[in-house]
CSV table of C-alpha atoms in Angstrom, one decimal:
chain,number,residue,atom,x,y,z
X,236,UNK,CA,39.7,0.8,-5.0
X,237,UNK,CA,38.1,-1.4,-2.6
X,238,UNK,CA,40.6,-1.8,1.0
X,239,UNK,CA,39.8,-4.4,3.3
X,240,UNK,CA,40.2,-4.1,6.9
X,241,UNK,CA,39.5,-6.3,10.6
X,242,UNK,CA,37.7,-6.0,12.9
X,243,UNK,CA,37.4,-8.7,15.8
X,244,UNK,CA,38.8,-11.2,12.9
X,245,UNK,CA,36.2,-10.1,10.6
X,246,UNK,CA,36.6,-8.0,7.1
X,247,UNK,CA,34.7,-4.8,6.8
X,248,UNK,CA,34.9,-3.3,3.7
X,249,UNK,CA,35.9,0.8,2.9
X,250,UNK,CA,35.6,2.9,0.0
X,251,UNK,CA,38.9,4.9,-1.6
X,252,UNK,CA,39.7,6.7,-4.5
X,253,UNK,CA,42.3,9.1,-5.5
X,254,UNK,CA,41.5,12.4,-5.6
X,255,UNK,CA,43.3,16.1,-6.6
X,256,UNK,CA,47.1,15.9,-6.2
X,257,UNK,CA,46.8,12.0,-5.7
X,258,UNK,CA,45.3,12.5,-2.1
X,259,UNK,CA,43.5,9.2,-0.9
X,260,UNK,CA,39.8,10.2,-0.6
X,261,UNK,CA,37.4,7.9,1.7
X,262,UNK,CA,34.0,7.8,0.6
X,263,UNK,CA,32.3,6.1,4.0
X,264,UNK,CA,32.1,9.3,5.9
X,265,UNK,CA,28.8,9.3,6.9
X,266,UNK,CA,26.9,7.5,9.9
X,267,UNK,CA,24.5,6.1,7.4
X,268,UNK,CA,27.0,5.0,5.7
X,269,UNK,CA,29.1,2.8,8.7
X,270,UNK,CA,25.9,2.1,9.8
X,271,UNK,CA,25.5,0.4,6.1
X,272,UNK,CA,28.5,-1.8,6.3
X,273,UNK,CA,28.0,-2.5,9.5
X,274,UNK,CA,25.0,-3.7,8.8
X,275,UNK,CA,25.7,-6.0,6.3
X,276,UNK,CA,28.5,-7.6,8.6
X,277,UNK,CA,26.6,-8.7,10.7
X,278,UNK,CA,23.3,-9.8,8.5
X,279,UNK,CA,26.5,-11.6,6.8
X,280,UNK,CA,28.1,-13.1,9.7
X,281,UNK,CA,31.3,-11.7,8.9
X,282,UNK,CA,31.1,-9.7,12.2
X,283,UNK,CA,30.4,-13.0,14.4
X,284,UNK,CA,27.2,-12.6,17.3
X,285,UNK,CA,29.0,-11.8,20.5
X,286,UNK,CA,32.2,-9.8,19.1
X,287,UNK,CA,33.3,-6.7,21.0
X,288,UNK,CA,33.1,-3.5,18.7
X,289,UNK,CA,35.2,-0.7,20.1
X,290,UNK,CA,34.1,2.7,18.5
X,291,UNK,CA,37.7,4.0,18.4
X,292,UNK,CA,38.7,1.0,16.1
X,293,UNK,CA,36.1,1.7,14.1
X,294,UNK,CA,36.7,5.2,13.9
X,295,UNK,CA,39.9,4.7,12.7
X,296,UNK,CA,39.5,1.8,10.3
X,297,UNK,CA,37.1,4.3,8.5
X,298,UNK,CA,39.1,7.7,8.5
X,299,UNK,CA,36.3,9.1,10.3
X,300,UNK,CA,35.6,10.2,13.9
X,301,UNK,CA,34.0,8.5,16.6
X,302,UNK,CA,30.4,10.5,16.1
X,303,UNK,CA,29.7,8.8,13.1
X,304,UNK,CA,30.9,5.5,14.3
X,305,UNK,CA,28.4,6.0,17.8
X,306,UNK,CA,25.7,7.4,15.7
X,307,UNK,CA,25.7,4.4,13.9
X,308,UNK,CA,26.2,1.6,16.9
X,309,UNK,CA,23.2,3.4,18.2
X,310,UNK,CA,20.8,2.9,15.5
X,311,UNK,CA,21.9,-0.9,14.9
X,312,UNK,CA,20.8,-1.2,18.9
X,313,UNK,CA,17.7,0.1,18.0
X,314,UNK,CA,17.2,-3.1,15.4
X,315,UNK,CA,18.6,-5.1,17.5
X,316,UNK,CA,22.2,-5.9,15.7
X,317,UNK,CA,23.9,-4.8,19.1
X,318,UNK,CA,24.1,-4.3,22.5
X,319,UNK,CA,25.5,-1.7,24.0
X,320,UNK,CA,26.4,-1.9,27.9
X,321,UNK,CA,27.8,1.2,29.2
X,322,UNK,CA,30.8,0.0,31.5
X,323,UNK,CA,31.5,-3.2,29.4
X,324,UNK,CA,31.2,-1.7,25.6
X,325,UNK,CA,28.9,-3.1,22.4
X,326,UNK,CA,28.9,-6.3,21.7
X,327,UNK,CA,27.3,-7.8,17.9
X,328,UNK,CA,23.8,-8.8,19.7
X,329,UNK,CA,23.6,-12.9,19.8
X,330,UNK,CA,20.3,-14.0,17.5
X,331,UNK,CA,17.8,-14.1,19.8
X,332,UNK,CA,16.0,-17.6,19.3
X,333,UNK,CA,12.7,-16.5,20.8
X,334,UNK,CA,12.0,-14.0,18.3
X,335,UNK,CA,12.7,-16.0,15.6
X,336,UNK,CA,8.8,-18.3,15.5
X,337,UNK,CA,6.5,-14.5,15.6
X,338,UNK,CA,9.4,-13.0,12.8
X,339,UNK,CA,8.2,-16.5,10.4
X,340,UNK,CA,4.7,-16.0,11.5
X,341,UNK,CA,4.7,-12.0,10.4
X,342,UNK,CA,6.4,-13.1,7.1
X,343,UNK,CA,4.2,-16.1,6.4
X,344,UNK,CA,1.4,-13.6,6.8
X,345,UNK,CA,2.7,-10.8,4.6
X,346,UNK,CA,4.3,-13.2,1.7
X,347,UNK,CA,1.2,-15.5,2.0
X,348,UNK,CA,-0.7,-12.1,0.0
X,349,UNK,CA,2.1,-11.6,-1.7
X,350,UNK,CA,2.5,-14.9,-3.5
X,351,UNK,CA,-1.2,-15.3,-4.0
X,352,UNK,CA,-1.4,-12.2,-5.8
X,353,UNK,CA,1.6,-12.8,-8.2
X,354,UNK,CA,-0.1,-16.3,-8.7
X,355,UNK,CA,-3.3,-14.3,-9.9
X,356,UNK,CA,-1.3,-11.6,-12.5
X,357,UNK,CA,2.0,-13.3,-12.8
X,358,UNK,CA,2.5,-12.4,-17.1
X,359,UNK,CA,5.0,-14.8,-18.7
X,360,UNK,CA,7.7,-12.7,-18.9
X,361,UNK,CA,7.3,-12.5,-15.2
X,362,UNK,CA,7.7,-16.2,-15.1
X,363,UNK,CA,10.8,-16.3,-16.9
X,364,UNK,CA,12.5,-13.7,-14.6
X,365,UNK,CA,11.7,-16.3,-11.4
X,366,UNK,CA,12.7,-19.0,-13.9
X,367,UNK,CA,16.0,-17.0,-14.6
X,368,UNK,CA,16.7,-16.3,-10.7
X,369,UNK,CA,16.2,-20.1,-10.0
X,370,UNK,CA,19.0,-21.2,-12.4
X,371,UNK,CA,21.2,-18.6,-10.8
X,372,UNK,CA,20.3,-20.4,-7.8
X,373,UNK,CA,21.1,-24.1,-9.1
X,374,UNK,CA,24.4,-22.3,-10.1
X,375,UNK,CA,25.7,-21.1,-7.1
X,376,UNK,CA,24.1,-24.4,-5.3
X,377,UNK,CA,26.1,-26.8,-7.5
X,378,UNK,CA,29.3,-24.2,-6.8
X,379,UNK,CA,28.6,-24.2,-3.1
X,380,UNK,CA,28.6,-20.5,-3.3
X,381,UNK,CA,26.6,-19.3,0.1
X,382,UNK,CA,27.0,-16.0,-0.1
X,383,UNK,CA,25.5,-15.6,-3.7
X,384,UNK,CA,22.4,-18.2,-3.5
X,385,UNK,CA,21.5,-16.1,-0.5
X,386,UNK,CA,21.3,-12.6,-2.8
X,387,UNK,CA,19.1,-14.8,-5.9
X,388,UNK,CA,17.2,-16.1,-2.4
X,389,UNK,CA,16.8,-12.4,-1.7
X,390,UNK,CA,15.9,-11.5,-5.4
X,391,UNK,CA,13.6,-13.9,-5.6
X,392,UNK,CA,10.9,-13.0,-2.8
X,393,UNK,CA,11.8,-9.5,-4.0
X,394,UNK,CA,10.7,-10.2,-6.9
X,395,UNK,CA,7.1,-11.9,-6.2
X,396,UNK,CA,6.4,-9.0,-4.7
X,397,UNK,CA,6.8,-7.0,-7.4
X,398,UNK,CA,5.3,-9.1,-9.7
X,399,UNK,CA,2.2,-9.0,-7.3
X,400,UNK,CA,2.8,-4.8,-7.6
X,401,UNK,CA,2.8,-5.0,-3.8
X,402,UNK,CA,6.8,-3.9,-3.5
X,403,UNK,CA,6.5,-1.9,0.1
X,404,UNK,CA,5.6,-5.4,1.2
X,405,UNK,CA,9.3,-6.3,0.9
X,406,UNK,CA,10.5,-3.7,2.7
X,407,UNK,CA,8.4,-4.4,5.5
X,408,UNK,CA,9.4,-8.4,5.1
X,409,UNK,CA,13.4,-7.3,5.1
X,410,UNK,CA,12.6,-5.8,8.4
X,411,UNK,CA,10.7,-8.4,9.8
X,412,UNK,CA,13.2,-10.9,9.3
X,413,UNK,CA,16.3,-9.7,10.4
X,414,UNK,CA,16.9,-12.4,12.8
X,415,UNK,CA,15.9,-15.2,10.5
X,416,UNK,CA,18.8,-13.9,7.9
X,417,UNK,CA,21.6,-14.5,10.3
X,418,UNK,CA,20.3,-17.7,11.4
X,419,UNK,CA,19.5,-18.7,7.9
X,420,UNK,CA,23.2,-17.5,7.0
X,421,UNK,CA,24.1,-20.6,9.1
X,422,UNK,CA,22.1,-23.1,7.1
X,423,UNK,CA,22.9,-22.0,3.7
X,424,UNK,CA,26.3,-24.2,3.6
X,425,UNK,CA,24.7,-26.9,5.3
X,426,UNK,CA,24.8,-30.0,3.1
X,427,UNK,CA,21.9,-30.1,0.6
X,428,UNK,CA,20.7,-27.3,2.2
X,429,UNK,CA,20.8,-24.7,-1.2
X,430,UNK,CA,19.8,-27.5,-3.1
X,431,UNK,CA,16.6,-28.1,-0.5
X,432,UNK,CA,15.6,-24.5,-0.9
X,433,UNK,CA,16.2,-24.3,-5.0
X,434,UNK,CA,13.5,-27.2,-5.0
X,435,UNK,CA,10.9,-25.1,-2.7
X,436,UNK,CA,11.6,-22.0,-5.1
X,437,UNK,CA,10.7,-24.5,-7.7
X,438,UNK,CA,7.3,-25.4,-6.6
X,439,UNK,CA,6.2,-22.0,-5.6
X,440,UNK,CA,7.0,-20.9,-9.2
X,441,UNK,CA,5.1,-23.7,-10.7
X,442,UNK,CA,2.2,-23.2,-8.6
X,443,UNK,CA,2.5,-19.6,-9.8
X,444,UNK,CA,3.0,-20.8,-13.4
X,445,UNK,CA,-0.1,-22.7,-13.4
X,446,UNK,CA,-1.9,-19.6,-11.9
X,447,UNK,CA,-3.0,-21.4,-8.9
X,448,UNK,CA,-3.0,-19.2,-5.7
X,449,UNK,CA,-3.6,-21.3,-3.3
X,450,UNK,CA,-0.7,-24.0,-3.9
X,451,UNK,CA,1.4,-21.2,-4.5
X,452,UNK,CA,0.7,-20.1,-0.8
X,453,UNK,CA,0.8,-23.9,0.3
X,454,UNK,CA,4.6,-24.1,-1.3
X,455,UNK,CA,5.4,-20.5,0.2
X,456,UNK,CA,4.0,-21.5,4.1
X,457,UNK,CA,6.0,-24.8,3.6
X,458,UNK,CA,9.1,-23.0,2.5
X,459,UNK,CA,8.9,-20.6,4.9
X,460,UNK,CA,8.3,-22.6,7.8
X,461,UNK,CA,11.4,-24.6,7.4
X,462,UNK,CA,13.8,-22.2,9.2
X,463,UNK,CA,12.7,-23.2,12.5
X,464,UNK,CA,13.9,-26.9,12.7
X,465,UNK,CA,17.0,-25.4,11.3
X,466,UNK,CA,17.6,-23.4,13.7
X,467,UNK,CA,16.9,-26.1,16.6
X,468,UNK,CA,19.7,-27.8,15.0
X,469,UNK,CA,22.0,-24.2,14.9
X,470,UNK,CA,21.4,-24.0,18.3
X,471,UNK,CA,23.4,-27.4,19.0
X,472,UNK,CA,26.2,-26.4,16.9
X,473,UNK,CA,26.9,-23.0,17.4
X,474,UNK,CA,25.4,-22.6,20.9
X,475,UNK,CA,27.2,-19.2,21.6
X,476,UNK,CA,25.9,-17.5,18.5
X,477,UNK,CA,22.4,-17.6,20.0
X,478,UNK,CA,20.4,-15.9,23.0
């Protein structure tokens, strides 16, 4: 069973199952495992930059005690998801607009190899899996479902690098562009926005199609270089999300 519960107005989500004489069981007992959903929040938004996070709270929403809870604030400091002030408490960190341009320069430099790669060895049943995410994508565009384009988004790049058998390449990229996702989670329900980025999915995978590395990396700098005018815009519109 899946329990929702609040924190600064925003769901987390818990684990529970019933165990030996019907005893509720909490699975998220470990700091890796707060630190996790936690995590995810506030990639997500649904912890909101700026929020207070009180440890006890925390503690208690999760059936656990407060070590796991502080064990886990500390290691979203050290990525930068909060801020933790010790006579004021820890705050969800605002995205910090300055790192934003090097975090899209590190990625365009790591998915440019990427995507030229997979352009070189791409099969045609690689094809068709990119083809595949994309119409997930046109889906959840036409549906105006955010929260799901951003996952086939996700799948996607994953799976270019894959495809170019480079996969710890995406693990580095997810950590690169932490700040990017919660500033792109802003732009996603932007008008024409989903449908702006299925198009620039599209050309990368047809510049792949045709085998054609470098106007696979020409569609992949293009795509990726679009965050930062949308975040300009961000800025004006949610002025207290960002630092």
């Amino acid at each position: 069973m899946t329990n929702t519960v609040k924190h600064g107005g925003s769901a987390l989500r818990h684990q529970t199952s019933d165990g030996p004489n019907g005893i509720r069981l909490r699975r998220v007992t470990t700091a890796a495992a707060i630190y996790q959903q936690l995590h995810a929040a506030i990639v997500s938004l649904a912890l909101k930059p700026g929020i207070s996070l009180q440890e006890k709270r925390i503690a208690e929403e999760f059936g656990v005690s407060r070590t796991p809870v502080r064990e886990a604030l500390l290691r979203l400091a050290e990525v930068g998801l909060v801020e933790i002030f010790p006579q004021s408490g820890t705050f969800v960190s605002r995205i910090p607009l300055s790192a934003i341009p090097e975090a899209v320069v590190i990625r365009k430099s790591l998915e440019r190899t990427t995507v030229e790669r997979a352009a070189q060895v791409a099969t045609a049943e690689d094809i068709a899996q990119l083809d595949s995410i994309i119409a997930r994508q046109r889906a959840h565009a036409s549906l105006g479902e955010a929260s799901h384009f951003y996952e086939q988004d996700e799948a996607f790049h994953e799976a270019i690098s894959a495809i170019a058998g480079y996969p710890g390449i995406w693990t580095l990229v997810k950590t690169v562009k932490l700040q990017i996702d919660r500033a792109r989670r802003l732009t996603l329900p932007v008008s024409g926005r989903m449908t702006t980025v299925t198009e620039e999915h599209e050309a990368i995978l047809d510049a792949i199609a045709a085998h054609d590395a470098d106007r696979a990396s020409a569609a992949m700098m293009h795509h990726l270089g679009a965050v930062i005018p949308d975040v300009e815009a961000l800025r004006q519109h949610h002025p207290g999300y960002f630092a």
